[in-house]
Coordinates of C-alpha atoms in Angstrom, one line a residue:
M567 CA 28.0 -9.9 10.0
S568 CA 30.3 -7.4 11.8
I569 CA 29.0 -3.9 12.7
N570 CA 31.5 -2.3 10.3
A571 CA 30.3 -4.6 7.5
Q572 CA 26.7 -3.8 8.2
L573 CA 27.3 -0.1 8.3
K574 CA 29.2 -0.3 5.0
G575 CA 26.2 -2.2 3.5
N576 CA 23.8 0.4 4.7
Q577 CA 26.0 3.2 3.2
Q578 CA 26.1 1.4 -0.1
Q579 CA 22.3 1.0 -0.1
D580 CA 21.9 4.7 0.7
A581 CA 24.2 5.6 -2.2
Y582 CA 22.3 3.3 -4.5
L583 CA 19.0 4.9 -3.7
E584 CA 20.3 8.5 -3.6
N585 CA 20.2 8.8 -7.4
R586 CA 17.0 6.8 -8.1
G587 CA 13.7 8.3 -9.0
R588 CA 10.2 7.1 -10.2
L589 CA 7.8 9.0 -12.4
L590 CA 4.1 8.1 -12.7
V591 CA 2.0 9.6 -15.4
K592 CA -1.7 9.4 -16.4
C593 CA -2.9 11.4 -19.5
P594 CA -5.0 11.2 -22.6
D595 CA -3.4 8.6 -25.0
K596 CA -1.9 9.8 -28.3
P597 CA 1.2 9.1 -30.3
G598 CA 4.5 10.3 -28.9
I599 CA 3.9 10.3 -25.2
V600 CA 6.7 7.8 -24.5
S601 CA 9.1 9.8 -26.7
I602 CA 8.2 13.0 -24.8
L603 CA 8.9 11.4 -21.4
S604 CA 12.1 9.7 -22.5
T605 CA 13.4 12.9 -24.1
F606 CA 12.7 14.8 -20.9
L607 CA 14.7 12.3 -18.8
H608 CA 17.5 12.3 -21.4
T609 CA 17.6 16.1 -21.3
H610 CA 18.1 15.9 -17.6
H611 CA 20.9 13.2 -18.0
S612 CA 18.7 10.4 -16.6
N613 CA 18.9 6.8 -17.6
I614 CA 15.7 4.8 -17.7
I615 CA 16.1 1.5 -15.8
E616 CA 12.5 0.3 -15.8
S617 CA 9.4 1.2 -17.7
S618 CA 5.9 -0.2 -17.7
Q619 CA 2.9 1.3 -19.6
Y620 CA -0.7 0.6 -20.4
S621 CA -3.4 2.2 -22.6
S622 CA -7.1 1.7 -21.9
N623 CA -7.7 2.2 -25.6
P624 CA -5.3 3.3 -28.3
E625 CA -8.0 5.5 -29.8
N626 CA -9.1 8.2 -27.3
G627 CA -8.1 6.1 -24.3
T628 CA -6.1 6.9 -21.2
F629 CA -2.4 6.2 -21.0
F630 CA -0.6 5.2 -17.8
I631 CA 3.1 4.7 -17.3
R632 CA 5.6 4.1 -14.5
I633 CA 9.3 4.9 -15.2
A634 CA 12.1 4.2 -12.8
Y635 CA 15.3 6.1 -13.6
H636 CA 18.9 6.8 -12.4
C637 CA 20.2 10.4 -12.4
E638 CA 23.6 11.4 -10.9
G639 CA 23.1 14.2 -8.5
L640 CA 19.4 13.7 -8.3
N641 CA 19.2 15.2 -4.8
E642 CA 20.3 18.6 -6.2
K643 CA 18.3 18.3 -9.5
A644 CA 15.0 17.0 -8.3
I645 CA 13.2 20.3 -7.6
Q646 CA 14.2 21.8 -10.9
M647 CA 13.2 18.6 -12.8
E648 CA 9.8 18.7 -11.3
K649 CA 9.4 22.3 -12.1
D650 CA 10.5 21.7 -15.7
F651 CA 8.1 18.8 -16.0
E652 CA 5.1 21.0 -15.0
Q653 CA 5.3 22.7 -18.4
I654 CA 5.2 19.4 -20.3
A655 CA 2.3 18.2 -18.1
A656 CA 0.3 21.3 -18.8
V657 CA 0.7 20.9 -22.6
H658 CA -0.3 17.3 -22.6
N659 CA -2.9 17.3 -19.8
M660 CA -0.8 14.9 -17.6
E661 CA -1.5 14.0 -14.0
F662 CA 1.9 13.0 -12.6
S663 CA 3.9 12.4 -9.5
F664 CA 7.6 12.0 -8.8
H665 CA 8.8 9.6 -6.1
Y666 CA 12.2 9.1 -4.5
P667 CA 13.1 5.7 -2.9
K668 CA 15.6 7.3 -0.5
E669 CA 12.7 9.0 1.2
S670 CA 11.3 6.1 3.2
T671 CA 7.5 6.0 3.6
R672 CA 6.3 6.2 7.2
S673 CA 3.6 3.6 7.9
A674 CA 1.1 2.9 10.7
I675 CA -0.5 -0.5 11.2
F676 CA -4.0 -0.8 12.7
V677 CA -4.9 -4.3 14.1
S678 CA -7.6 -5.9 16.3
K679 CA -7.5 -9.4 17.8
E680 CA -6.1 -11.5 15.0
P681 CA -2.3 -10.8 14.5
H682 CA -1.4 -12.9 11.5
C683 CA -1.4 -10.1 9.0
L684 CA 0.5 -7.8 11.4
M685 CA 3.1 -10.5 12.0
E686 CA 3.6 -11.0 8.3
L687 CA 4.2 -7.3 7.8
L688 CA 6.6 -7.2 10.7
W689 CA 8.5 -10.2 9.4
E690 CA 8.8 -8.7 5.9
W691 CA 9.9 -5.4 7.5
Q692 CA 12.6 -7.1 9.6
N693 CA 13.8 -9.0 6.6
G694 CA 14.3 -5.8 4.6
D695 CA 11.6 -6.8 2.1
L696 CA 9.2 -4.0 3.1
D697 CA 10.7 -0.7 2.3
T698 CA 9.0 1.5 4.9
D699 CA 9.4 2.8 8.4
I700 CA 6.8 1.2 10.6
V701 CA 6.4 4.1 13.1
V702 CA 3.4 3.1 15.2
V703 CA 0.9 0.3 15.7
I704 CA -2.7 1.1 16.9
S705 CA -5.1 -1.5 18.2
N706 CA -8.5 -1.8 20.0
H707 CA -7.0 -4.8 21.9
E708 CA -3.9 -5.4 23.9
Y709 CA -3.1 -8.7 22.4
A710 CA -0.3 -7.7 20.0
R711 CA 1.5 -5.4 22.3
P712 CA 4.4 -7.8 23.2
F713 CA 5.2 -8.6 19.6
V714 CA 5.3 -4.9 18.6
E715 CA 7.1 -3.4 21.5
A716 CA 9.8 -6.1 21.4
L717 CA 10.8 -4.5 18.0
G718 CA 10.9 -1.0 19.5
I719 CA 7.7 0.2 17.8
P720 CA 5.3 2.3 19.8
Y721 CA 2.0 0.6 20.5
Y722 CA -1.2 2.4 21.4
F723 CA -4.3 0.6 22.8
I724 CA -7.4 2.6 22.0
P725 CA -10.6 0.8 22.8
T726 CA -13.6 1.8 20.6
N727 CA -17.3 1.3 20.1
K728 CA -19.9 3.1 18.1
D729 CA -20.7 5.6 20.9
I730 CA -17.2 7.0 21.1
R731 CA -16.1 6.5 17.6
K732 CA -15.6 10.2 16.8
Q733 CA -13.4 10.7 19.9
V734 CA -11.4 7.6 19.0
E735 CA -10.8 8.7 15.5
A736 CA -9.8 12.2 16.6
E737 CA -7.1 10.6 18.7
Q738 CA -6.0 8.3 15.9
I739 CA -5.8 11.3 13.5
R740 CA -3.7 13.1 16.1
L741 CA -1.3 10.2 16.3
M742 CA -1.1 10.0 12.5
E743 CA -0.1 13.6 12.5
E744 CA 2.3 13.3 15.4
Y745 CA 4.1 10.4 13.7
N746 CA 3.9 12.0 10.3
V747 CA 2.3 8.9 8.8
D748 CA 2.1 8.5 5.0
L749 CA 0.4 5.1 4.8
L750 CA -2.2 3.4 7.0
I751 CA -2.4 -0.4 6.8
L752 CA -5.5 -2.1 8.2
A753 CA -4.1 -5.5 9.2
R754 CA -7.5 -7.1 10.1
Y755 CA -8.6 -4.0 12.0
M756 CA -12.2 -5.0 12.6
Q757 CA -13.7 -1.5 12.9
I758 CA -15.6 0.5 10.3
L759 CA -14.0 3.9 9.7
T760 CA -16.1 7.0 9.3
S761 CA -16.1 9.1 6.2
E762 CA -14.4 11.9 8.1
F763 CA -11.5 9.7 8.9
V764 CA -11.2 8.2 5.4
D765 CA -11.3 11.6 3.8
H766 CA -8.1 12.6 5.7
F767 CA -6.2 9.8 3.9
E768 CA -7.5 9.4 0.4
N769 CA -5.8 6.4 -1.4
R770 CA -3.5 6.1 1.6
I771 CA -5.4 3.4 3.6
I772 CA -4.9 -0.2 2.5
N773 CA -7.3 -2.9 3.9
I774 CA -7.3 -6.7 3.8
H775 CA -10.8 -8.2 3.4
H776 CA -11.2 -11.9 4.2
S777 CA -13.1 -12.8 1.0
F778 CA -12.7 -12.6 -2.7
L779 CA -14.6 -9.4 -3.3
P780 CA -17.2 -8.6 -4.5
A781 CA -18.5 -11.8 -2.9
F782 CA -19.4 -11.8 0.8
I783 CA -19.0 -8.1 1.5
G784 CA -19.1 -7.2 5.2
A785 CA -18.8 -9.4 8.3
G786 CA -18.7 -13.2 8.6
P787 CA -17.6 -14.1 5.0
Y788 CA -16.2 -17.5 6.0
E789 CA -19.4 -18.5 7.6
R790 CA -21.4 -17.4 4.6
A791 CA -18.9 -19.1 2.2
Y792 CA -19.4 -22.3 4.2
E793 CA -23.2 -22.0 4.0
R794 CA -23.0 -21.4 0.3
G795 CA -20.7 -24.4 -0.3
V796 CA -18.1 -22.5 -2.3
K797 CA -15.2 -24.3 -3.8
L798 CA -12.8 -21.4 -3.8
I799 CA -12.1 -18.9 -1.0
G800 CA -10.0 -15.8 -1.3
A801 CA -8.9 -12.5 0.1
T802 CA -8.8 -9.0 -1.3
S803 CA -6.6 -6.0 -0.5
H804 CA -8.0 -2.7 -1.5
Y805 CA -7.8 1.0 -0.8
V806 CA -10.4 2.2 1.7
T807 CA -13.2 4.4 0.5
N808 CA -16.5 5.5 2.0
N809 CA -18.2 2.6 0.3
L810 CA -17.7 -0.4 2.6
D811 CA -15.4 -3.0 1.0
E812 CA -15.8 -1.4 -2.4
G813 CA -12.6 0.6 -2.8
P814 CA -10.1 0.2 -5.7
I815 CA -8.8 -3.4 -5.6
I816 CA -5.0 -3.8 -5.5
E817 CA -4.5 -7.6 -5.2
Q818 CA -6.5 -10.8 -4.8
D819 CA -5.8 -14.5 -4.4
V820 CA -7.7 -17.8 -3.8
E821 CA -7.3 -21.3 -2.6
R822 CA -9.4 -24.4 -3.5
V823 CA -11.5 -25.9 -0.7
D824 CA -14.2 -28.6 -0.6
H825 CA -17.1 -30.0 1.4
R826 CA -14.8 -31.5 4.0
D827 CA -13.6 -28.0 5.2
N828 CA -15.6 -26.6 8.0
V829 CA -15.7 -22.9 9.0
G830 CA -12.6 -23.2 11.2
E831 CA -10.6 -24.8 8.4
L832 CA -11.8 -22.2 6.0
K833 CA -10.5 -19.5 8.3
K834 CA -7.2 -21.2 8.7
I835 CA -6.7 -21.5 5.0
G836 CA -8.0 -17.9 4.6
R837 CA -5.4 -16.5 7.0
T838 CA -2.6 -17.7 4.8
I839 CA -4.2 -16.0 1.8
E840 CA -4.8 -12.8 3.7
R841 CA -1.2 -12.5 4.8
R842 CA 0.3 -12.8 1.3
V843 CA -2.3 -10.7 -0.4
L844 CA -1.9 -7.8 2.1
A845 CA 1.9 -8.0 2.0
K846 CA 1.9 -7.8 -1.8
A847 CA -0.4 -4.9 -1.9
V848 CA 1.6 -2.9 0.6
K849 CA 4.9 -3.6 -1.3
W850 CA 3.4 -2.4 -4.6
H851 CA 2.1 0.8 -3.0
L852 CA 5.5 1.4 -1.4
E853 CA 7.2 0.9 -4.7
N854 CA 4.9 3.3 -6.4
R855 CA 3.5 0.6 -8.8
I856 CA -0.1 1.6 -8.4
I857 CA -2.2 4.3 -10.2
V858 CA -5.8 4.7 -9.1
E859 CA -8.2 5.2 -11.9
G860 CA -11.8 5.8 -10.6
N861 CA -12.7 2.7 -8.6
K862 CA -10.0 0.6 -10.3
T863 CA -6.2 0.4 -10.1
I864 CA -3.5 0.0 -12.7
V865 CA -0.8 -2.1 -11.0
F866 CA 2.6 -2.4 -12.7
H867 CA 4.1 -5.6 -11.3

């Protein structure tokens, strides 16, 4: 592809996103909510192009909806639309958020020794299938530096242990602020985060855990799975909370195994599951397809 053709393609993509918005709403369920939302968008000359909804219970339940819409001149209208919607939200007790695809999310990736999840994310990003700016990678090992810096992404080696954890996390938070990071992705970052760190980024840290939670929480899940003789192994991607490996689950997947698979083979199979599960979870977050409800998630695929 010529440089001119590539520039033209980028300009077309920018124009495509310029007038696209997404609206996420959570509120008490009652008749007419969809009509209220569609009327609001129609009043602001917006066309609904995708809509997904869910009710926890049609009688006194909670209603969740994600709407993607097109609105000519959205850049000039967005602030007024959000202000107008505040009045509707107040009347109907709605929690809501507007999102704009043209405003790319800025992501940081944390990684330790095993680079397979990091490499999957970098591949998806290079391919244009991960709609984010990967602005920095942080690791407590040097192993992944060549892969990352070859792509022009800053790489920070910050060794850590329990005795210096507070100083390390202070530096990590400083870097997150310096790079204006929206999303933190733990791509097999094998360090426990303190509550002070997690509280800085509520529902903005996505982790991949190498087991099908809630089974085998904590370290060494493949070893424990082998000892238990399981017939399925899996991986779980979830938001990080202050309860270890118990945050809201975004995505899970499994593969069948049997008695012939030793620990090393389980880990090899598991790495493939981990890669795809984390990539899916990150994509859905970036596309604003997730609403957190308590310790659960509503995911609009």
